[in-house]
């Protein structure tokens, strides 16, 4: 599971940013991450959009979690798990480094 393990956060996802060649595009069908290096698109939901926009602003995982808690009726533990899972996923996909 992503997030905290033995009281420590997953340092591998702190300090992420969008990879070079990856951009956020608004389309008629919603917002996507476009990986121009490989011509791939990734549809973003509302959480994904908050996370990606926060990364563009240089926010770390904890700041993103606080933003999600403020925006939605969700507890900090759930928000932390969801944000960290999303960050790990976009890192695995190569659209964040």
Coordinates of C-alpha atoms in Angstrom, one line a residue:
X1 CA 0.0 0.0 0.0
X2 CA 1.1 3.5 -0.7
X3 CA 1.6 6.2 1.9
X4 CA 2.9 5.7 5.4
X5 CA 4.9 2.7 6.4
X6 CA 6.2 2.3 9.9
X7 CA 5.5 6.0 10.5
X8 CA 7.6 7.1 7.5
X9 CA 6.2 8.6 4.3
X10 CA 7.3 7.3 0.9
X11 CA 10.2 9.7 0.1
X12 CA 10.3 8.5 -3.5
X13 CA 7.2 10.5 -4.3
X14 CA 8.1 13.7 -2.5
X15 CA 9.5 16.4 -4.7
X16 CA 8.0 15.1 -7.9
X17 CA 7.3 17.3 -10.9
X18 CA 5.9 16.7 -14.3
X19 CA 8.5 15.1 -16.6
X20 CA 9.9 17.2 -19.5
X21 CA 7.6 16.9 -22.5
X22 CA 4.5 16.3 -20.4
X23 CA 1.8 18.9 -20.3
X24 CA -1.7 19.4 -19.0
X25 CA -4.3 19.9 -21.8
X26 CA -7.9 21.0 -21.4
X27 CA -10.1 19.2 -24.0
X28 CA -13.8 19.0 -24.7
X29 CA -13.8 15.7 -22.9
X30 CA -12.0 16.9 -19.8
X31 CA -8.4 17.4 -18.7
X32 CA -5.6 15.1 -19.8
X33 CA -1.9 14.7 -19.2
X34 CA -0.2 14.6 -22.6
X35 CA 3.2 12.9 -22.8
X36 CA 4.6 14.4 -26.0
X37 CA 7.6 12.2 -25.9
X38 CA 5.5 9.1 -26.6
X39 CA 2.2 10.6 -27.9
X40 CA 0.2 9.2 -24.9
X41 CA -2.7 10.8 -23.1
X42 CA -3.9 10.2 -19.6
X43 CA -7.4 11.3 -18.6
X44 CA -7.5 13.1 -15.2
X45 CA -10.3 13.1 -12.7
X46 CA -10.8 15.9 -10.2
X47 CA -8.3 14.6 -7.8
X48 CA -5.8 14.1 -10.5
X49 CA -6.2 17.7 -11.7
X50 CA -5.7 19.1 -8.2
X51 CA -2.5 16.9 -7.8
X52 CA -1.1 17.9 -11.2
X53 CA -1.8 21.6 -10.9
X54 CA -0.2 21.5 -7.4
X55 CA 2.9 19.8 -8.8
X56 CA 3.1 22.6 -11.4
X57 CA 3.1 25.0 -8.5
X58 CA 5.9 23.2 -6.8
X59 CA 3.8 21.8 -4.0
X60 CA 5.0 18.7 -2.1
X61 CA 2.8 15.7 -1.2
X62 CA 1.8 17.1 2.2
X63 CA 0.7 20.4 0.7
X64 CA -1.3 18.6 -1.9
X65 CA -3.0 16.5 0.8
X66 CA -4.0 19.7 2.7
X67 CA -5.4 21.1 -0.6
X68 CA -7.5 18.0 -1.1
X69 CA -8.8 18.0 2.5
X70 CA -9.8 21.7 2.0
X71 CA -11.5 21.0 -1.3
X72 CA -13.4 17.8 -0.5
X73 CA -15.3 16.3 2.4
X74 CA -12.5 13.8 3.1
X75 CA -10.4 13.0 6.1
X76 CA -6.6 13.6 6.0
X77 CA -5.8 9.9 6.2
X78 CA -7.9 9.0 3.1
X79 CA -6.6 12.1 1.2
X80 CA -3.0 11.2 2.1
X81 CA -3.5 7.6 0.8
X82 CA -5.2 8.8 -2.4
X83 CA -2.7 11.5 -3.2
X84 CA 0.3 9.3 -2.6
X85 CA -1.2 6.5 -4.7
X86 CA -1.8 8.9 -7.6
X87 CA 1.7 10.3 -7.3
X88 CA 3.2 6.8 -7.3
X89 CA 1.1 5.9 -10.3
X90 CA 2.1 8.9 -12.4
X91 CA 5.7 8.3 -11.4
X92 CA 5.4 4.7 -12.6
X93 CA 3.9 5.8 -15.9
X94 CA 6.9 8.1 -16.4
X95 CA 4.9 11.3 -16.6
X96 CA 6.4 12.6 -13.3
X97 CA 10.0 12.5 -12.1

